Coordinates of C-alpha atoms and ligand atoms in Angstrom, one line a residue:
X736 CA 19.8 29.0 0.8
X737 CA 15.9 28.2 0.9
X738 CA 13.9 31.7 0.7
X739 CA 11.9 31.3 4.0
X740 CA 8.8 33.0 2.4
X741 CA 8.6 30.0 0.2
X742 CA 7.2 26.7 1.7
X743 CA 9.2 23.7 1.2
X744 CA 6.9 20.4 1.1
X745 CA 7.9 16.7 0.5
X746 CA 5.5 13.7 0.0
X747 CA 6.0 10.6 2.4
X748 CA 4.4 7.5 0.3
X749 CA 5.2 5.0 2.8
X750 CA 7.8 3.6 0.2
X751 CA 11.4 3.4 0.2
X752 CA 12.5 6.1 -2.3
X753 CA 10.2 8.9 -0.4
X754 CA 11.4 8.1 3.1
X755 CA 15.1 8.4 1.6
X756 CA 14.6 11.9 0.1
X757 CA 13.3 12.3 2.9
X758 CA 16.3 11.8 5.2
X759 CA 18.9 12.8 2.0
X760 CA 17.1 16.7 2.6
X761 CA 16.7 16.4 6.3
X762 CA 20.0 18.6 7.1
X763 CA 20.0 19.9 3.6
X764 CA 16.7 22.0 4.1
X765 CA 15.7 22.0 7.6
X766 CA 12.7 23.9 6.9
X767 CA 10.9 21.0 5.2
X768 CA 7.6 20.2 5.8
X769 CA 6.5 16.4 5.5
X770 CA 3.3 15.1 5.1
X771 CA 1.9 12.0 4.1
X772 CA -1.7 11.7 2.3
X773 CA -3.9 9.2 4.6
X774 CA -6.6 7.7 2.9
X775 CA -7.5 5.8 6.3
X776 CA -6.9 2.5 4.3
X777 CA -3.3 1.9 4.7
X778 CA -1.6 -0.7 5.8
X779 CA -0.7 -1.3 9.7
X780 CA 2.8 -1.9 8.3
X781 CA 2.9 1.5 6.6
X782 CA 1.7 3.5 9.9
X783 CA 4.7 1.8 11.7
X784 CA 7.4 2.8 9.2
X785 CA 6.2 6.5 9.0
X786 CA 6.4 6.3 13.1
X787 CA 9.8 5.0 12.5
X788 CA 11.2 7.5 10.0
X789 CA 10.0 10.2 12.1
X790 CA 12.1 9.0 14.8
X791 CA 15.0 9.0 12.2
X792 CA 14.0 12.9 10.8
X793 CA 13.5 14.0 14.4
X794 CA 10.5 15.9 13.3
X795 CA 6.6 15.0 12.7
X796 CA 5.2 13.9 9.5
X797 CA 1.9 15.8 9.1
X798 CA -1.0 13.2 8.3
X799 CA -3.3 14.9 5.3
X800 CA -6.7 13.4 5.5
X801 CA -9.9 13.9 3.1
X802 CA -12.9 15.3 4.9
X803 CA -14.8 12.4 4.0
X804 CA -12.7 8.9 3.7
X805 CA -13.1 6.1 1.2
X806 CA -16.7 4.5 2.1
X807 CA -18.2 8.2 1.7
X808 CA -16.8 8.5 -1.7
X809 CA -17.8 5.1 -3.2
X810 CA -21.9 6.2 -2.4
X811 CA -20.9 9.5 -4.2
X812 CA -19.4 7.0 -7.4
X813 CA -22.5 5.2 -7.3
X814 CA -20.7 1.8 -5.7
X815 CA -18.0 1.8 -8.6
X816 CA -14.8 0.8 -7.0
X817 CA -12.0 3.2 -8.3
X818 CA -9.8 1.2 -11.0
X819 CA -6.8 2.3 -13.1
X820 CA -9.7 3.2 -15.7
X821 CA -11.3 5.7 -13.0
X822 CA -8.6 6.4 -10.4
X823 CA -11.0 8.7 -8.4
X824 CA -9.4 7.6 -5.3
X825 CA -6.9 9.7 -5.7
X826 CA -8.0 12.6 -6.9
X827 CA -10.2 12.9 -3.8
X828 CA -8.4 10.9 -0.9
X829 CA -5.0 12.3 -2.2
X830 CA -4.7 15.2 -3.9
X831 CA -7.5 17.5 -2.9
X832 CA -6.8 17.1 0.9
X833 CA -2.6 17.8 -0.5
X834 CA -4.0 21.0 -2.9
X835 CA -6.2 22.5 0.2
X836 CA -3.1 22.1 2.9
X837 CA -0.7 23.6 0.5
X838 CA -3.5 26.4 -0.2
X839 CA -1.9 29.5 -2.2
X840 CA 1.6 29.7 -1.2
X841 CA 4.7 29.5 -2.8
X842 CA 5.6 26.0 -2.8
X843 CA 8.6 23.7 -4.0
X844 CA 7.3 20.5 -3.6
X845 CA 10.8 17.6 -3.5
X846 CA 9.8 14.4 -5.6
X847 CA 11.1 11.0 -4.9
X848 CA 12.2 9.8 -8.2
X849 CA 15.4 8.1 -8.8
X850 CA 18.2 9.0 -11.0
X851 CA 17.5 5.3 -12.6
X852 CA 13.8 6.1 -13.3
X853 CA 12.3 8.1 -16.7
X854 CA 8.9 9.0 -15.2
X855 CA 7.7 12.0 -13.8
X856 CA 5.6 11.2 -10.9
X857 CA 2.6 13.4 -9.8
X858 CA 2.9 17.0 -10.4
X859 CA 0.3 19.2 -9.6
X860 CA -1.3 22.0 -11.9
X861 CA -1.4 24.4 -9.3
X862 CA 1.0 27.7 -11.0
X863 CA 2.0 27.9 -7.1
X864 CA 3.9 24.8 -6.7
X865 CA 6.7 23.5 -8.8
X866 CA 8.5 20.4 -8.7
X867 CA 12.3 19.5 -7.8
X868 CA 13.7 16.4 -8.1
X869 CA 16.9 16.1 -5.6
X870 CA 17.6 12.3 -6.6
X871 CA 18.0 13.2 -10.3
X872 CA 20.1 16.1 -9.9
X873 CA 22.5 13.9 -7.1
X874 CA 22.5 10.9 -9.5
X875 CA 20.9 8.7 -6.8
X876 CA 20.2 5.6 -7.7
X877 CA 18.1 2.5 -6.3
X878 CA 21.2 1.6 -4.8
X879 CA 21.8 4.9 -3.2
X880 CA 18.5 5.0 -1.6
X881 CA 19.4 1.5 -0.1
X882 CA 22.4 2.9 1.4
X883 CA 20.5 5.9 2.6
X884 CA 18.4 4.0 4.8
X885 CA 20.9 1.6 5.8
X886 CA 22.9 3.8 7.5
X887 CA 20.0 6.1 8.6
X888 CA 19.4 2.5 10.1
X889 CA 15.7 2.9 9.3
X890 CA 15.5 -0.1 6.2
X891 CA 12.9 -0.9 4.1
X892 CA 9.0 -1.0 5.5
X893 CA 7.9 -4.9 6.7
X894 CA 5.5 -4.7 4.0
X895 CA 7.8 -5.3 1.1
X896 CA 7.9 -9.5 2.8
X897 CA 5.0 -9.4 0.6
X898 CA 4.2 -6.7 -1.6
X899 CA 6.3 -4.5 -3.6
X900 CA 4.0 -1.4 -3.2
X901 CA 2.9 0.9 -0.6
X902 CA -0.6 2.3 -0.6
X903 CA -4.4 0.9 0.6
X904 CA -4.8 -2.2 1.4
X905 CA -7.4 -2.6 -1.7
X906 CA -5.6 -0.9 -3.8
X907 CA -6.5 -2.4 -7.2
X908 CA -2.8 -2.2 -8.5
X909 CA -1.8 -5.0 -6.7
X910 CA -1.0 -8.3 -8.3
X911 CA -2.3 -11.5 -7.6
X912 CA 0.2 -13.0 -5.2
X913 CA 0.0 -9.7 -3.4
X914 CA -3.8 -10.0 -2.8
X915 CA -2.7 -13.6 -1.2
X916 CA -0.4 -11.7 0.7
X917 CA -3.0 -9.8 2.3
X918 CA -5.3 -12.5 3.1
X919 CA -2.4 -14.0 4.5
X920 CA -0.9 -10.9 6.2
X921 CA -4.0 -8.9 7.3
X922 CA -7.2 -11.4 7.1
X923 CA -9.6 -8.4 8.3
X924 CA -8.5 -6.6 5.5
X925 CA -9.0 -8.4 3.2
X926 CA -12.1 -9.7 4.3
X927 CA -13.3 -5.7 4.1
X928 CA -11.8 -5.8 0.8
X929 CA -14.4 -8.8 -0.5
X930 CA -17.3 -6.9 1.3
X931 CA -16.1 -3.8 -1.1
X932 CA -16.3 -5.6 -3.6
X933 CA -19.5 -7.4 -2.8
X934 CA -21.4 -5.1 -2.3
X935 CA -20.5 -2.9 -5.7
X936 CA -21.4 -6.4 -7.1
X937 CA -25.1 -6.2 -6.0
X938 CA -25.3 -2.4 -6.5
X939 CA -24.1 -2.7 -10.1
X940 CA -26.7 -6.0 -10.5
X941 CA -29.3 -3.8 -8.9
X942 CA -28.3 -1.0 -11.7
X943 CA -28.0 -4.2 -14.3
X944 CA -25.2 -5.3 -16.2
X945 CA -21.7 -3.4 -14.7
X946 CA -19.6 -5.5 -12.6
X947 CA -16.7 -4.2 -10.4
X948 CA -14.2 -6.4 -9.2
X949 CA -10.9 -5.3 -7.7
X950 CA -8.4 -7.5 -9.6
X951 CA -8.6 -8.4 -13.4
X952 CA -11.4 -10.6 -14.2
X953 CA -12.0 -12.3 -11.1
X954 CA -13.4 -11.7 -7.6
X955 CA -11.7 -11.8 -4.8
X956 CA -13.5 -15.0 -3.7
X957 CA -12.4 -16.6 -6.8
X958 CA -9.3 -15.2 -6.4
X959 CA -8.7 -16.6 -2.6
X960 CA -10.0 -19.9 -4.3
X961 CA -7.3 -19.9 -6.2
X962 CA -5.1 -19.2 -3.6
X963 CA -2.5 -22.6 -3.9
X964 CA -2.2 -22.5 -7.7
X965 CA -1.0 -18.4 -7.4
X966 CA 1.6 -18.8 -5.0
X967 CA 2.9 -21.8 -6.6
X968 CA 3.0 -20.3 -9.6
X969 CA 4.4 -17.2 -7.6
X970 CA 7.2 -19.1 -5.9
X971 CA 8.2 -20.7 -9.3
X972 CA 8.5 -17.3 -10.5
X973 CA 10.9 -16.2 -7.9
X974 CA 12.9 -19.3 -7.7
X975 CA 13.7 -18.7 -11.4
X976 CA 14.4 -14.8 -10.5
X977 CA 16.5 -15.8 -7.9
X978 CA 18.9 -18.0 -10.2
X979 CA 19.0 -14.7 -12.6
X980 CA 19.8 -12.3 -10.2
X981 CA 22.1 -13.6 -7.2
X982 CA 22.8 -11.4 -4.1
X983 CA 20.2 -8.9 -4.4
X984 CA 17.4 -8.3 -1.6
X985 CA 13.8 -9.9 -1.6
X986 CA 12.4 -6.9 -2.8
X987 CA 14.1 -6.8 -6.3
X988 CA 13.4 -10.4 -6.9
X989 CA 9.9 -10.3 -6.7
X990 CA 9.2 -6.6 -8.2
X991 CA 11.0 -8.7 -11.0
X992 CA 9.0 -11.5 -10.8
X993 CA 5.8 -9.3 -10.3
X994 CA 6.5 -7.1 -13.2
X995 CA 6.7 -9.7 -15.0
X996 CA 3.2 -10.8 -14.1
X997 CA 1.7 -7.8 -14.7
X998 CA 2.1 -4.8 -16.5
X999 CA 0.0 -2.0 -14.9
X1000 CA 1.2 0.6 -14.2
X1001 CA 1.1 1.7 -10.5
X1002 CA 0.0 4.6 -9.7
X1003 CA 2.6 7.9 -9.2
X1004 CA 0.8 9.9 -6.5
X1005 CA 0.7 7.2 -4.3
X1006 CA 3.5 4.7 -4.6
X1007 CA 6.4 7.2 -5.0
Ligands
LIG1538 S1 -3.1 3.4 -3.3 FE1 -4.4 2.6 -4.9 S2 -6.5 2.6 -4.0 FE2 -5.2 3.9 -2.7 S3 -5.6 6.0 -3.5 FE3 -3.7 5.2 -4.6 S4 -4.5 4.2 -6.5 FE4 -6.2 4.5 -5.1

C-alpha cells in the first residue's frame, strides 16, 4: 500500500507507452497524480488524446507550463534553435516547470518504459524523487501496451498517421517524411516552423557565420522543395517494410522504416 505522505507522480508524453502506464496504475494507485509538461507547441492531435485518456482515467491530467513559453526562451539563446547538440528546450519548457511543481516532497515518479526497451528515460537529480518502472517489473511489452489501450478502448493518438513521435510540432528530432507530414497535416505549423527558422537565419547572419536550421543540413524551404522526392522515397521504404513485416500496425512499419532513415536519438523526457 502507497504511504500517503509520499506523492505519487506519472508523466503523460502524449505517446502510447505513457498513456498505458497510465491506465495499467489507474486502480493500482489511485492516488496518482498526472501531469503532462506543455511547452505550448504541441500538436492539436496530442491535446485531443490527453482529453481522451482523461475520459478513460476518470481524473484530470494537470497541464505543467514554463512561466515563459518557447519564443521567450529563443531571445534568451540568442535566436539558436535548440538541437540535439543544445537541447535547452527541455531543460526549461520541461523539466524546470516538472522540478518546481514537484517542489520538496517525497516523490515516486512511475516511468513509461517497456519491458522490451534497455534505456532509462529521464530521471531527475532531485535526492527527493526516485524512479519506478511498473512496465519492467510486470514484463510489459510493446504488445502489452497495445492491448492496454485496446481494451481501455482509448488506441493510439491520430498523430502516429504520420509521425512516430509525440512532442512540439518543431521538434528538431523529427525525420524528413515527418516534417512533410506536418506541412501536410498542420500547414500553419509548419509555416511557424520556417519563420523559426528564418529568423535564427538572419540573427545568426547578423552575428556572422552560425546557421540554424531545424533538420540536418537543409532548411525547411529546401526541405518542402524537396517534398515529392521524400515521400517517394518514404513510401518505397514502407512498401519494402511492409513485405518484411506482415500484420503489424502502421505505426511499427514506419518507426521501422524511419529508424532506418535516421539514427538520432529522440529525446527521453519528452517522447516517453
Ligand atoms: S519535443 Fe523536441 S523540441 Fe519539444 S522540448 Fe522535447 S526535444 Fe525540445
Amino acid at each position: 500500500m502507497p504511504d500517503a505522505a509520499v506523492r505519487h507522480v506519472m508523466g503523460i508524453s502524449g505517446g502510447k507507452d505513457s498513456a498505458a502506464l497510465a491506465l495499467h496504475m489507474r486502480d493500482r494507485v489511485p492516488e496518482m497524480e498526472y501531469f503532462f509538461c506543455d511547452t505550448g507547441a504541441e500538436l492539436p492531435e496530442t491535446y485531443e488524446y490527453l482529453q481522451r485518456l482523461e475520459v478513460g482515467l476518470g481524473k484530470p491530467i494537470a497541464r505543467l507550463n514554463a512561466e515563459q513559453g518557447f519564443e521567450h526562451w529563443l531571445r534568451v539563446y540568442q535566436g539558436a534553435l535548440p538541437s540535439p547538440q543544445m537541447r535547452w528546450c527541455t531543460k526549461v519548457l520541461k523539466i524546470k516547470p516538472l522540478e518546481a511543481w514537484i517542489g520538496e516532497a517525497e516523490t515516486v515518479s512511475y516511468v513509461a518504459i517497456r519491458a522490451d526497451e534497455n534505456r532509462d528515460g529521464y530521471i531527475s537529480h532531485k535526492p527527493n524523487i526516485s524512479a519506478v518502472y511498473p512496465f519492467k517489473e510486470d514484463g510489459i511489452d510493446k504488445a502489452g501496451v497495445m492491448r492496454i489501450l485496446d481494451d481501455a478502448g482509448i488506441g493510439l493518438p491520430s498523430y502516429y498517421e504520420w509521425r512516430t513521435r509525440s512532442g512540439c510540432y518543431f521538434c528538431f528530432f523529427q525525420r524528413k517524411a515527418e516534417w512533410v507530414g506536418l506541412a501536410e497535416r498542420h500547414p500553419d505549423l509548419f509555416e511557424q516552423a520556417v519563420a523559426f527558422e528564418e529568423k535564427a537565419g538572419y540573427e545568426a547572419q547578423a552575428m556572422q557565420g552560425r546557421s540554424y536550421t531545424w533538420s540536418h543540413k537543409e532548411s525547411l524551404r529546401e526541405l518542402a522543395g524537396r517534398r515529392v522526392e521524400i515521400m517517394t522515397k518514404h513510401e518505397a521504404a514502407l512498401a519494402r517494410e511492409r513485405r518484411k513485416q506482415t500484420n503489424v500496425p502502421l505505426i511499427d512499419v514506419m518507426a521501422g522504416v524511419l529508424d532506418e532513415d535516421d539514427d538520432t536519438l529522440a529525446c527521453q523526457m519528452c517522447q516517453l
